[in-house]
Tab-separated table of C-alpha atoms in Angstrom:
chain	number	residue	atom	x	y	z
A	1	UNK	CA	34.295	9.119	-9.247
A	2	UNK	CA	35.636	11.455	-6.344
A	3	UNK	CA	33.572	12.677	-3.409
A	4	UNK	CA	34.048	16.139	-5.114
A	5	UNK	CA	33.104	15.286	-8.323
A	6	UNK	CA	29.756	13.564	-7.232
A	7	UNK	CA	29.117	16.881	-5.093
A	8	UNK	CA	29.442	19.291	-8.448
A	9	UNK	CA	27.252	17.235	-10.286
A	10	UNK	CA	24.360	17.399	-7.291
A	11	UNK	CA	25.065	21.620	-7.755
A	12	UNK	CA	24.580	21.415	-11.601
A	13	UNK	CA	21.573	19.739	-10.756
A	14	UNK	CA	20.176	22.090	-8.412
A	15	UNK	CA	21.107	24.740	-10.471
A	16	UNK	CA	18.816	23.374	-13.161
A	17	UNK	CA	15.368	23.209	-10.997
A	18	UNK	CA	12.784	25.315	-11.656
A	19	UNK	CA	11.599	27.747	-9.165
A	20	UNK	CA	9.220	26.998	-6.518
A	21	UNK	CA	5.609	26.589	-8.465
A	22	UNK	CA	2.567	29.045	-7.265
A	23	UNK	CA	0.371	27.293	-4.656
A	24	UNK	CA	-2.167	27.191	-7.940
A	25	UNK	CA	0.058	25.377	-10.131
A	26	UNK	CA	0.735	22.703	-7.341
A	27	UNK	CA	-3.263	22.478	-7.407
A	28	UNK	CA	-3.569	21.614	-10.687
A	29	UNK	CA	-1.040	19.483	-10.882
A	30	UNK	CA	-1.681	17.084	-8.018
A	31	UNK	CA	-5.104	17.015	-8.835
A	32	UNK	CA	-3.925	16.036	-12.587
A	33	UNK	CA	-1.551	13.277	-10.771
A	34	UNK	CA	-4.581	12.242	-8.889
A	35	UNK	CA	-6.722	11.568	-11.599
A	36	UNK	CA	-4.111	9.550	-13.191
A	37	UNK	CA	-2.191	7.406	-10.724
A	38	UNK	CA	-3.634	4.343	-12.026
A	39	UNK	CA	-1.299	1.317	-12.124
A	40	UNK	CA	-0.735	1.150	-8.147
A	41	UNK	CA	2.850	2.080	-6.872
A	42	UNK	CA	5.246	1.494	-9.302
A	43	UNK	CA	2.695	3.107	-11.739
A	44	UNK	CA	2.210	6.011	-9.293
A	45	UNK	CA	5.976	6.283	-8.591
A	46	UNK	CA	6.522	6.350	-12.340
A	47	UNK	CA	4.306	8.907	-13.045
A	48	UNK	CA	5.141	11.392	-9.938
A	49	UNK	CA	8.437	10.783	-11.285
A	50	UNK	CA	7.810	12.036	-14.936
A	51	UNK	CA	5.851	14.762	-13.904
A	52	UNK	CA	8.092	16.307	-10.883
A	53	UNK	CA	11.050	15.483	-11.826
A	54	UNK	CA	11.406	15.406	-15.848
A	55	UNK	CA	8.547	18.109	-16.580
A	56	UNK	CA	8.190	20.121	-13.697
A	57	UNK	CA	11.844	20.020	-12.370
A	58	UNK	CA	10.680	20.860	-8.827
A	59	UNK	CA	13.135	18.102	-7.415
A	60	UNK	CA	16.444	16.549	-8.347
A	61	UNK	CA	16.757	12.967	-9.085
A	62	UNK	CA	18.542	12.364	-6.258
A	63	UNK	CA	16.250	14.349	-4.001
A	64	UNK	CA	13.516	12.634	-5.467
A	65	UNK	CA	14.875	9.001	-4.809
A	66	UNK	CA	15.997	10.322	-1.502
A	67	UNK	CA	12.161	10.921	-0.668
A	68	UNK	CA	10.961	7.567	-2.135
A	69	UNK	CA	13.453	5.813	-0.370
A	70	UNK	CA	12.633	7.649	3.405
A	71	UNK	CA	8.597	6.793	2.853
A	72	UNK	CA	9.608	3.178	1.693
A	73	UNK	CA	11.039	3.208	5.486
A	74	UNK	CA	7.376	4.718	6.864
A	75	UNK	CA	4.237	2.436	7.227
A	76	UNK	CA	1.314	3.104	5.000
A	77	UNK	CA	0.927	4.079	0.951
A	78	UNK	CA	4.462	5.116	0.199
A	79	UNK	CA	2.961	6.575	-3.477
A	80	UNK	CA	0.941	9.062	-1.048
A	81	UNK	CA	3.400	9.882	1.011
A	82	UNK	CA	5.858	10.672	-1.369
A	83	UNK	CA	3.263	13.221	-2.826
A	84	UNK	CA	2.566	14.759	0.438
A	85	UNK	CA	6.540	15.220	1.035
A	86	UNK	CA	6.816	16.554	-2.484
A	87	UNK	CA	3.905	19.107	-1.653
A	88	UNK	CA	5.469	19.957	1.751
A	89	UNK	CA	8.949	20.673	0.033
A	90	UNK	CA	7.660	22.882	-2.229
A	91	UNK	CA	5.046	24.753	-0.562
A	92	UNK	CA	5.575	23.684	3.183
A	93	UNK	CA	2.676	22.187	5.122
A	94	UNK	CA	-0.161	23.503	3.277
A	95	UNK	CA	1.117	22.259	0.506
A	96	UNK	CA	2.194	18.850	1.462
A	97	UNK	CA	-1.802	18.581	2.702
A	98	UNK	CA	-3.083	19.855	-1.196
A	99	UNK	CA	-0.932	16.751	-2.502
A	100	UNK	CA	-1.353	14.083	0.026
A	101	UNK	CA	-5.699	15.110	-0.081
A	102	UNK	CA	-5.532	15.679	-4.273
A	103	UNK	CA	-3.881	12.307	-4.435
A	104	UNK	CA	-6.133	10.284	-2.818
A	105	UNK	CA	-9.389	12.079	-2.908
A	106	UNK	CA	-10.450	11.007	-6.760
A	107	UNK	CA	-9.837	7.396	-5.906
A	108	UNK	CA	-11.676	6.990	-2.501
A	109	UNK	CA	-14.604	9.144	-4.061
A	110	UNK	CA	-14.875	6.375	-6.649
A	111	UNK	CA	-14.659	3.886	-4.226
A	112	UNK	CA	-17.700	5.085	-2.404
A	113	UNK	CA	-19.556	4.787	-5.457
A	114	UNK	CA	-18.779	1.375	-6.685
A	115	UNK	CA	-19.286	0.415	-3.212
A	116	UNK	CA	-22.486	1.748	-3.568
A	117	UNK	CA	-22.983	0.170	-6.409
A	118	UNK	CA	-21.952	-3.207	-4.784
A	119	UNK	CA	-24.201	-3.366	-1.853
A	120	UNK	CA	-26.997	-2.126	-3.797
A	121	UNK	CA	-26.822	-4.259	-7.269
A	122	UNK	CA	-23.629	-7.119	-6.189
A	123	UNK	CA	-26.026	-10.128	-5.634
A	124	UNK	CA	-27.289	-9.600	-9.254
A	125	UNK	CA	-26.241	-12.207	-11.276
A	126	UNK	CA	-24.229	-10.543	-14.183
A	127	UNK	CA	-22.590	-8.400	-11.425
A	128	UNK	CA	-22.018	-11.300	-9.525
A	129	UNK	CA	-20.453	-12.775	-13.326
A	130	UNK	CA	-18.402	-9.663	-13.768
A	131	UNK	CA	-16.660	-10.129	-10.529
A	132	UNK	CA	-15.606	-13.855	-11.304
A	133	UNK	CA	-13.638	-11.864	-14.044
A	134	UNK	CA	-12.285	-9.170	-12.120
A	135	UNK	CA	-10.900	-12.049	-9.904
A	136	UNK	CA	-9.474	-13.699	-11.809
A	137	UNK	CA	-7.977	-10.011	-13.448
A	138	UNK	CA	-6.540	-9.422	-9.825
A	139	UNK	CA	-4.742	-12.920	-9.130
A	140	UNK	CA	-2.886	-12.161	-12.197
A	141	UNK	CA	-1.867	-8.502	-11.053
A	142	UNK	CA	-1.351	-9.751	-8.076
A	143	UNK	CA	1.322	-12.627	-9.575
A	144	UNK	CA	2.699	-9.797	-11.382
A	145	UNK	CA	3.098	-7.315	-8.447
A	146	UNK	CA	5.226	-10.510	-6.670
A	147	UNK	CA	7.651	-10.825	-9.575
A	148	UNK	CA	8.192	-6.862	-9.567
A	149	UNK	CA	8.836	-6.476	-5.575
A	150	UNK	CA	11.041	-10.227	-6.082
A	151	UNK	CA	13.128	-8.569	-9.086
A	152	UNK	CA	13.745	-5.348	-6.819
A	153	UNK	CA	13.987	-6.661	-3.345
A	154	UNK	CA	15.641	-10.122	-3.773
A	155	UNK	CA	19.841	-9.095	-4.379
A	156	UNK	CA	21.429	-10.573	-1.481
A	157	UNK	CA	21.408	-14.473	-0.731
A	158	UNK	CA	20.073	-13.416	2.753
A	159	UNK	CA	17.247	-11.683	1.111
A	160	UNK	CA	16.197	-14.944	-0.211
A	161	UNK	CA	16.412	-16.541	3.130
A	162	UNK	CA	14.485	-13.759	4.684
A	163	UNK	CA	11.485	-13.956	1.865
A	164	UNK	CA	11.562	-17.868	2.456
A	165	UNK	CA	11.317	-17.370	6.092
A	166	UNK	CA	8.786	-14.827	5.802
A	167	UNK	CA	6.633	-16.888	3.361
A	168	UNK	CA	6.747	-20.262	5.617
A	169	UNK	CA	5.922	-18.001	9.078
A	170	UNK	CA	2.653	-16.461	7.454
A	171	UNK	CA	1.681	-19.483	5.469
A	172	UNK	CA	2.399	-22.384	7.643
A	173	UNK	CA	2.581	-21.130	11.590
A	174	UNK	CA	0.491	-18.328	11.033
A	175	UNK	CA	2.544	-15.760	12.643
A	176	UNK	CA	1.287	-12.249	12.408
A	177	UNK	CA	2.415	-9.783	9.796
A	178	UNK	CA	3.463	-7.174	12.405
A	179	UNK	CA	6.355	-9.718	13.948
A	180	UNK	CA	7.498	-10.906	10.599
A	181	UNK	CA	8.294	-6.880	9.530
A	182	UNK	CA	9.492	-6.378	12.946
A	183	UNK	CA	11.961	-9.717	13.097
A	184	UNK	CA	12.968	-8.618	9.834
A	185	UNK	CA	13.836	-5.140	10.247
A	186	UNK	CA	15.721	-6.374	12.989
A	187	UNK	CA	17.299	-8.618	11.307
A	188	UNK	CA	18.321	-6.280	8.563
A	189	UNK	CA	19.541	-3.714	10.904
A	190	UNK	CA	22.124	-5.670	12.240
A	191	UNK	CA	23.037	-7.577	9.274
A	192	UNK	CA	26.287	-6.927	7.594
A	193	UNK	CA	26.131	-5.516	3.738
A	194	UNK	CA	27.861	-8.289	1.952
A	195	UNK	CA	28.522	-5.232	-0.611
A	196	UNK	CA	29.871	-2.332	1.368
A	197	UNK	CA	30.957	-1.525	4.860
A	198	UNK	CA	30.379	1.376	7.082
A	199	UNK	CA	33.725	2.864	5.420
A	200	UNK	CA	32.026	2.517	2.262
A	201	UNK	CA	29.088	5.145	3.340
A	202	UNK	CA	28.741	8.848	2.535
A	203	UNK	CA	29.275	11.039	5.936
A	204	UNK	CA	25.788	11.615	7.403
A	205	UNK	CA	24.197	15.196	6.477
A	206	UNK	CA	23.103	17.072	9.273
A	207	UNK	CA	19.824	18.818	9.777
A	208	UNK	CA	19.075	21.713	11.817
A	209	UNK	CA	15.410	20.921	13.089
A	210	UNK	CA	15.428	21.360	16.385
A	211	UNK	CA	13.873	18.092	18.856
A	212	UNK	CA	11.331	20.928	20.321
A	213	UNK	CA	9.950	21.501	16.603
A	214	UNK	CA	9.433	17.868	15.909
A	215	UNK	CA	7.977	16.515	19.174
A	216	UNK	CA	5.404	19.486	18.603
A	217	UNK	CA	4.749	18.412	14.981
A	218	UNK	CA	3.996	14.970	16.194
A	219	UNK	CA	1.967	16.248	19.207
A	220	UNK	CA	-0.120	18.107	16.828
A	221	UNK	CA	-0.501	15.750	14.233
A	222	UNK	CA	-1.361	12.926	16.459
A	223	UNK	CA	-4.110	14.669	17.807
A	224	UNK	CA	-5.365	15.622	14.690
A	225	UNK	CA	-5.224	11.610	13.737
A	226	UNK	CA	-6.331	10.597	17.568
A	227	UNK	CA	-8.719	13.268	19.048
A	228	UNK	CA	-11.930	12.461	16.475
A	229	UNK	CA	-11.274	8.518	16.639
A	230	UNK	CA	-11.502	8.957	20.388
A	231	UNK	CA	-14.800	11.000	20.527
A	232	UNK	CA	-16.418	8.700	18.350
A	233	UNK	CA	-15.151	5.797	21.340
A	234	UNK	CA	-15.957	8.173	24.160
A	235	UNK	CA	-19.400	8.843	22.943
A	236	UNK	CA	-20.879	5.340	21.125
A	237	UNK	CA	-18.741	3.118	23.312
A	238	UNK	CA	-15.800	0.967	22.462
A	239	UNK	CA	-17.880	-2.436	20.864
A	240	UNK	CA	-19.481	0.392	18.226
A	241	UNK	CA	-18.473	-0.035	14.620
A	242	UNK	CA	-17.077	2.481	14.187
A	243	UNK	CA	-15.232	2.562	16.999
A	244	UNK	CA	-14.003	-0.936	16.246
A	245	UNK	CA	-12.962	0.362	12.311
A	246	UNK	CA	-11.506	3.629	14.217
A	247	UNK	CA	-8.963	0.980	16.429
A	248	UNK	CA	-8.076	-1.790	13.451
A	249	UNK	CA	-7.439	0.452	10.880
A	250	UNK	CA	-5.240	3.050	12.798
A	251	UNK	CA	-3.389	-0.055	13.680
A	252	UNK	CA	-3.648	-0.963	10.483
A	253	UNK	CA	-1.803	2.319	9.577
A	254	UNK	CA	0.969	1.776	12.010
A	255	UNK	CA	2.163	-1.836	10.219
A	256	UNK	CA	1.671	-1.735	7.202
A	257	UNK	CA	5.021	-1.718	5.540
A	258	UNK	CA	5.211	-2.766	1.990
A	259	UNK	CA	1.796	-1.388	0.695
A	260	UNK	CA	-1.353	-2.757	0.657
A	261	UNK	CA	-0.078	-5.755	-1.274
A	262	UNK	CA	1.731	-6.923	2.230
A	263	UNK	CA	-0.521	-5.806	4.507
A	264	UNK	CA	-3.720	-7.745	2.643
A	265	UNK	CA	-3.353	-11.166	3.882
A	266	UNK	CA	-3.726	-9.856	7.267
A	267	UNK	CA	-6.007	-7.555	6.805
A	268	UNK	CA	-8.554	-10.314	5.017
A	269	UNK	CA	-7.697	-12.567	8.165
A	270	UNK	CA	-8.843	-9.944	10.621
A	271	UNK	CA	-12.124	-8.718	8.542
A	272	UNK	CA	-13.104	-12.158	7.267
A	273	UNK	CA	-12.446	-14.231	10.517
A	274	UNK	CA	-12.111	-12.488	13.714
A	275	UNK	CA	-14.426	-8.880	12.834
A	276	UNK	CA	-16.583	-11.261	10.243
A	277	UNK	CA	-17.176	-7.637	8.575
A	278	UNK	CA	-16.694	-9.350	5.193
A	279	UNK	CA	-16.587	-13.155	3.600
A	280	UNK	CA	-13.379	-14.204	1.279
A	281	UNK	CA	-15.304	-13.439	-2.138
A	282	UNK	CA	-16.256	-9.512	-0.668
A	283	UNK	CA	-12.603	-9.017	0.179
A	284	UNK	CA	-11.334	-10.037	-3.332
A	285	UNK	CA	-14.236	-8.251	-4.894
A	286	UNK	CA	-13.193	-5.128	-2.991
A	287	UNK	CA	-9.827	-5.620	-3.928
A	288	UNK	CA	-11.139	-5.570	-7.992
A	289	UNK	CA	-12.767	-2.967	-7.204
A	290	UNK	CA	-9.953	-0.600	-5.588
A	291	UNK	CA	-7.698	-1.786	-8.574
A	292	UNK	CA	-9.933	0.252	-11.137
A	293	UNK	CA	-9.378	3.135	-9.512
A	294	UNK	CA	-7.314	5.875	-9.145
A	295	UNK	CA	-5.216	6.380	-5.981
A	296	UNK	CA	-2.976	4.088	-3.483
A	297	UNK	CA	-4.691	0.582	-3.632
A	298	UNK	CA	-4.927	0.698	-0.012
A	299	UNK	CA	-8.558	2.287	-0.597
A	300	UNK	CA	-9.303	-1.163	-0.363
A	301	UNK	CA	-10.234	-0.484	3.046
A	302	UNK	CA	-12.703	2.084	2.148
A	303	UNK	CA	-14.925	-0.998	0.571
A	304	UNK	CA	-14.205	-2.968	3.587
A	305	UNK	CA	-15.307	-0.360	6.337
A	306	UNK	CA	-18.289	0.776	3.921
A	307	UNK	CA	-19.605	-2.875	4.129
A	308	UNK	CA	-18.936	-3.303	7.822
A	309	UNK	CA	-20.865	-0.268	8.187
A	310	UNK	CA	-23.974	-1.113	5.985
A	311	UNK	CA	-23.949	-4.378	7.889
A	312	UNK	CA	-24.364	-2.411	11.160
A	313	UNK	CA	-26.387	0.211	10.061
A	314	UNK	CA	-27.724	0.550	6.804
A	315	UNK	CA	-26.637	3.163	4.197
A	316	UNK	CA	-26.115	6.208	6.675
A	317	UNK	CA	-23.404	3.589	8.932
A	318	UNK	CA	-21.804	2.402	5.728
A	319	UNK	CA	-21.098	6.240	4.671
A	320	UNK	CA	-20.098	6.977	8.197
A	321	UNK	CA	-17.709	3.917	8.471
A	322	UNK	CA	-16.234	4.748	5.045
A	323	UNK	CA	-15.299	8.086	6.161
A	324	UNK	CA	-13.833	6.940	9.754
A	325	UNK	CA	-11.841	4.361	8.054
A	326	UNK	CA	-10.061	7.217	5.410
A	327	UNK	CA	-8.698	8.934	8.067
A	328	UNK	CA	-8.102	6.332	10.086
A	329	UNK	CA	-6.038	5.078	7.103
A	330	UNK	CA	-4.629	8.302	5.732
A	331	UNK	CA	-4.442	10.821	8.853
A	332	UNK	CA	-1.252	9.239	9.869
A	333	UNK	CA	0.432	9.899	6.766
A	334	UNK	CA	0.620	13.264	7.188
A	335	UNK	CA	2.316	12.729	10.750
A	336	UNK	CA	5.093	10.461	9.258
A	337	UNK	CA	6.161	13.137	6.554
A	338	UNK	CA	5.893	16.349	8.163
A	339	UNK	CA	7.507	14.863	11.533
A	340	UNK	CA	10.336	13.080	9.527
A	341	UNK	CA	10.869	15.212	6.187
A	342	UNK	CA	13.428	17.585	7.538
A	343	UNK	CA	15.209	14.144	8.535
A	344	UNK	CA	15.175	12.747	4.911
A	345	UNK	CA	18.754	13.304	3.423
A	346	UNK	CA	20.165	12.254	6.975
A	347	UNK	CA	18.013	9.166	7.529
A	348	UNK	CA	18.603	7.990	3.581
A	349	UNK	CA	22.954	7.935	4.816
A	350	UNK	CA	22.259	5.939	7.836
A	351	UNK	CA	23.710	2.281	6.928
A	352	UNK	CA	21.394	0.251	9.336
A	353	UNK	CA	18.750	1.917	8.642
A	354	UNK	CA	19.226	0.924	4.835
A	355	UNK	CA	19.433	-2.535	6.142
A	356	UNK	CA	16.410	-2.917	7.808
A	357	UNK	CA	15.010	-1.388	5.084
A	358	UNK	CA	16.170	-3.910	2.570
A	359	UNK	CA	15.387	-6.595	5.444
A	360	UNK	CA	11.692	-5.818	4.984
A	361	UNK	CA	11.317	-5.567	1.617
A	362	UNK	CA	12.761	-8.929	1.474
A	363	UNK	CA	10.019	-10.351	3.927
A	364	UNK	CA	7.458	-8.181	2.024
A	365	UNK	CA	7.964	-10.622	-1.058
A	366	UNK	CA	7.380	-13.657	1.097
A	367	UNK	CA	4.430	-12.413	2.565
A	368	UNK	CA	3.172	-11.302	-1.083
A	369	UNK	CA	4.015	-14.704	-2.240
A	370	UNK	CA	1.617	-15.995	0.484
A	371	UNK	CA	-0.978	-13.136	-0.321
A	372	UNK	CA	-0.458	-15.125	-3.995
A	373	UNK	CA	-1.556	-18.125	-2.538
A	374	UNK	CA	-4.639	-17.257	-0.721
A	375	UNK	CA	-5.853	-15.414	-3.494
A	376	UNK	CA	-5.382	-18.530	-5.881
A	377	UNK	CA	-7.589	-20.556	-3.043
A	378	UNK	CA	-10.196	-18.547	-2.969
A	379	UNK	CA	-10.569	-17.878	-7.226
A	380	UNK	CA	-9.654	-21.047	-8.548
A	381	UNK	CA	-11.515	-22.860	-5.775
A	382	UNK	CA	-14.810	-23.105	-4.608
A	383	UNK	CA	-13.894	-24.345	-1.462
A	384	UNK	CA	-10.846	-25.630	0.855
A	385	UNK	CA	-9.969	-27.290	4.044
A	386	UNK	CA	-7.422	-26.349	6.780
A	387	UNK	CA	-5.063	-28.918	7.982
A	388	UNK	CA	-3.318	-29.178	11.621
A	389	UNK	CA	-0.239	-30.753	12.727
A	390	UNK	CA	1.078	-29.217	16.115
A	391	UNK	CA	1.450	-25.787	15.023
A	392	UNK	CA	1.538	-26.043	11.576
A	393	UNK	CA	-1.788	-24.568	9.902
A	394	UNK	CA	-1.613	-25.196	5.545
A	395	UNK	CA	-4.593	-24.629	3.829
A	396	UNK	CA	-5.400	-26.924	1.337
A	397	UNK	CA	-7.876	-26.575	-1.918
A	398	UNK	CA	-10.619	-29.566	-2.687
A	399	UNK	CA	-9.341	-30.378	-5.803
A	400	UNK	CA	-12.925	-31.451	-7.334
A	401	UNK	CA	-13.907	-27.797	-6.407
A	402	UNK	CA	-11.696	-26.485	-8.897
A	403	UNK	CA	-13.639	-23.605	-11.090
A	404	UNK	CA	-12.717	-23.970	-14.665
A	405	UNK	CA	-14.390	-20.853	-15.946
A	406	UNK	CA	-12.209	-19.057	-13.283
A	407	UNK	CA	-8.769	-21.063	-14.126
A	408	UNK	CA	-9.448	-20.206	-18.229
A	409	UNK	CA	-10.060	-16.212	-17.209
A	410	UNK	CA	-6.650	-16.383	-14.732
A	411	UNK	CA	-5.188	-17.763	-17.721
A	412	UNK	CA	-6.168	-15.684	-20.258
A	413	UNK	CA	-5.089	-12.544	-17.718
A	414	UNK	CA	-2.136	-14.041	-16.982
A	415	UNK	CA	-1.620	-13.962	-20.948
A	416	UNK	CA	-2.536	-10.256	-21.439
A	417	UNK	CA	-0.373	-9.162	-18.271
A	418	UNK	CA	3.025	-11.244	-19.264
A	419	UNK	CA	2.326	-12.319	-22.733
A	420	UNK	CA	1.284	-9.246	-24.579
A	421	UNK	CA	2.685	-6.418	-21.630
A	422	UNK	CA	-1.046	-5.195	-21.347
A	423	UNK	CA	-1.682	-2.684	-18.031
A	424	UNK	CA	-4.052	-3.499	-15.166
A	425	UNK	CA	-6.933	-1.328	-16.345
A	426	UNK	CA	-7.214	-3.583	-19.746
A	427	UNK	CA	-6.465	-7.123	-17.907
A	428	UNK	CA	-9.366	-6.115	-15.751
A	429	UNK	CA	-11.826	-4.836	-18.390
A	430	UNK	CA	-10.957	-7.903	-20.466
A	431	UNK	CA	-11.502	-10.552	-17.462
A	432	UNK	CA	-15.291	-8.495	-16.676
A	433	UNK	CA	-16.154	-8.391	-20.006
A	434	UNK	CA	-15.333	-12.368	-20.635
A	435	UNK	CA	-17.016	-13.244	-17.954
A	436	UNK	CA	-20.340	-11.355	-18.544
A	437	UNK	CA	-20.243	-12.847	-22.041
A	438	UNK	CA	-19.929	-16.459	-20.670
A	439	UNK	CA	-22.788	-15.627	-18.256
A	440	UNK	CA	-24.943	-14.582	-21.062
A	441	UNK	CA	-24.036	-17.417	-23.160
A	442	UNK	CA	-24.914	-20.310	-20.275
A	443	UNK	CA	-27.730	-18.157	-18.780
C-alpha cells in the first residue's frame, strides 16, 4: 500500500465523523461510560472504543489508537486518560475535565461506601467469609490479566528477556518498581526493532503548539495538583496522614506505568510494611473490593487511604484521607493529557519512543507475574517465611498452611474465568457467594 493511498483512506475516514457533539451529549455519554466501565482496562478500552468510535463516530480509528497508544506512554490509569483526551478533543478543556471526572466519579463514590461498609461490618464473620471468596475471585483475574498483557506485550525475543529480568529483579533482589520501568524504558529506547528500521517509519507530523502554551499548561496544572497537597503539609505538618497519603500517592501517580496491576506489588509493600496503613489480607480485600466497581481499578487506593485515615482518626480522617488520596491519584492526569495532547500524532511517529514503550510493557508482565505470586502467598496460604542469601530475598509459603477452602474457590474461579469465558463481575459474585454458603454450612 503507497504512502498516498494510506493518506486517502485517513480522509475518507475523517470525512465520515460526526460533528462535534453538544457539551450535553458529551455529559450523558461519559456519565453512561462511567457507569459501565466495568471489566478494568481492556474492558474500559473496549467499551470507549464501541461507543466513540463505532456509535458516536467522534474519532477515527486511527485517531483513537493514536490516543490509547500516547496515554499507554503516560503514568497513571491509561482507561481515564484516554477519556479525558477524548473529552478535551472534542470539547477542549472543559470537556476533557466532564470525561476524565464522569469516568471515575461513579466508581470512587462506590468505593467510599463499601469501604464504609468494611471498616464498619469487615470483622463480621460472614463478611470476613465473603472476602475469602472474593480472594480467591481476584487471584484468578489477576492470572488472567497476566496472560492478556503476556499475549499483547511479549512479540520480540527481547521482550521475553526483559519480562524475565523484570520478574527476577522484583521477586528475588527486591529492586523497586520505579528502576525496573526506568531500566526498561531505557532499554527499549535504544534497542533496535528487530522488525523495522528508522527508514521503515512514517515522517514525523508536526504540531503547532507553541513551548510558551505548554510550559503554562503544566504550570497551571501542577499547581492545581500541588498547591492543596502542600497546604494540607504547611498547615498539619509533614508526619500528618494526610500529608504522608498527599506525598506517596502523588508519587505514586508519577510511576505507575502499566496500571494498577503493575504498580500493586509496590504499592502493598509500601502500605503493608514501611506506612503499616494496612495488613496483606486488607490490601487484597481492597483490591476485591475496587474490582466490583466501576472505574480504573486504581481506586484501589481510595480503600487504602480511607483505612489509613480511620486508623488515624476515626470516620471524619478516613473521609478526609479518601478524598486527599483521589486527587492525589487523579489530579495529575489531567496535567499529562492537556500538556501532551496537542503532541499525540507526533509523539505516536517517534521510533524510540515506541521502543521504550514496548520496553515497559514487557517489564510490566514480569512485574504482574510477580504481583501473581504474592497474591497466591497470601490466598492460598495462611502464612510464609522470607528467606536470605546475600541479596537474594524469595518468599516462601509453609506448605502445612495451605488453605484448602481457598485453593477449591481459586479453582473453581479459575474454571469460570478460562473454562466457561465468564467476566469478572460473575467470577466474583460466584467466589462470595460459595464462600458464604461454606461458612453457613461449617458455622
Amino acid at each position: 500500500m503507497t504512502g498516498e493511498t494510506v493518506q486517502d483512506n485517513q480522509t475518507t475516514a475523517d470525512a465520515n465523523l460526526a460533528s462535534p457533539p453538544s457539551f450535553g451529549e458529551l455529559i450523558a455519554t461519559w456519565a453512561r461510560i462511567g457507569l459501565l466501565s466495568f471489566g478494568g482496562p481492556a474492558g474500559q478500552i473496549a467499551l470507549m472504543h464501541r461507543t466513540i468510535v463505532d456509535e458516536k463516530r467522534w474519532l477515527s480509528e486511527a485517531q483513537y489508537l493514536s490516543a490509547l497508544n500516547f496515554c499507554m506512554l503516560l503514568p497513571g490509569p491509561e482507561a481515564m486518560q484516554l477519556a479525558t483526551y477524548v473529552g478535551w478533543r472534542t470539547h477542549g478543556v472543559a470537556g476533557g475535565i466532564a470525561a476524565g471526572l464522569l469516568f471515575v466519579i461513579p466508581g470512587a463514590a462506590v468505593v467510599l461506601a463499601l469501604s464504609s461498609i468494611y471498616v464498619a461490618f469487615g470483622a463480621v464473620p460472614a463478611v470476613a467469609a465473603i472476602f475469602v471468596g472474593v480472594k480467591a475471585a481476584v487471584l484468578a483475574i489477576v492470572i488472567d490479566a497476566l496472560l492478556k498483557v503476556a499475549r499483547r506485550a511479549l512479540r520480540l525475543q527481547s521482550d521475553w528477556l526483559i519480562a524475565a529480568a523484570a520478574f527476577v529483579a522484583i521477586f528475588v533482589f527486591k529492586v523497586p518498581f520505579p528502576l525496573i520501568i526506568l531500566t526498561a524504558a531505557f532499554v527499549g529506547y535504544f534497542r533496535v526493532s528487530a522488525s523495522r528500521s528508522e527508514a521503515d517509519w512514517a515522517p514525523s507530523p508536526a504540531t503547532d503548539v507553541g513551548y510558551v502554551t505548554t510550559i503554562r499548561t503544566i504550570a497551571v496544572w501542577g499547581a492545581v495538583w500541588l498547591a492543596p497537597l502542600a497546604a494540607i503539609v504547611l498547615s498539619l505538618g509533614s508526619n500528618h496522614v494526610l500529608s504522608q497519603a498527599g506525598w506517596f500517592f502523588s508519587k505514586l501517580a508519577v510511576v505507575t506505568f502499566g496500571g494498577a496491576y503493575a504498580v500493586l506489588a509496590y504499592m502493598a509493600q509500601e502500605v503493608v510494611q514501611n506506612y503499616e496503613w494496612l495488613t496483606p489480607g486488607e490490601m487484597l480485600d481492597g483490591l476485591g473490593l475496587a474490582e466490583t466497581t466501576p472505574g480504573p481499578l486504581i481506586l484501589v487506593l481510595e480503600f487504602v487511604g480511607f483505612i489509613a485515615g480511620f486508623r488515624d482518626g476515626g470516620w471524619p480522617m478516613a473521609f478526609a484521607a479518601a478524598l486527599v488520596t483521589l486527587w492525589a491519584t487523579f489530579a495529575p492526569c489531567f496535567l499529562w493529557i492537556f500538556a501532551g495532547a496537542p503532541y499525540v500524532e507526533w509523539l505516536n511517529a517517534q521510533p524510540k519512543l515506541k521502543g521504550a514503550l514496548s520496553a515497559v510493557t514487557a517489564a510490566v508482565v514480569g512485574v504482574i507475574l510477580n504481583l501473581s505470586v504474592w497474591f497466591g502467598l497470601n490466598v492460598l496460604f495462611k502464612s510464609a517465611q522470607t528467606v536470605r542469601l546475600g541479596p537474594v530475598s524469595i518468599e516462601l509459603p509453609q506448605t502445612a498452611s495451605l488453605d484448602g477452602v481457598a485453593l477449591g474457590l481459586a479453582g473453581i474461579a479459575v474454571m469460570l474465568m478460562f473454562g466457561l469465558k465468564r467476566g469478572v463481575l460473575t467470577t466474583l459474585g460466584v467466589g462470595a457467594a460459595l464462600a458464604l454458603g461454606w461458612h453457613a454450612a461449617v458455622a
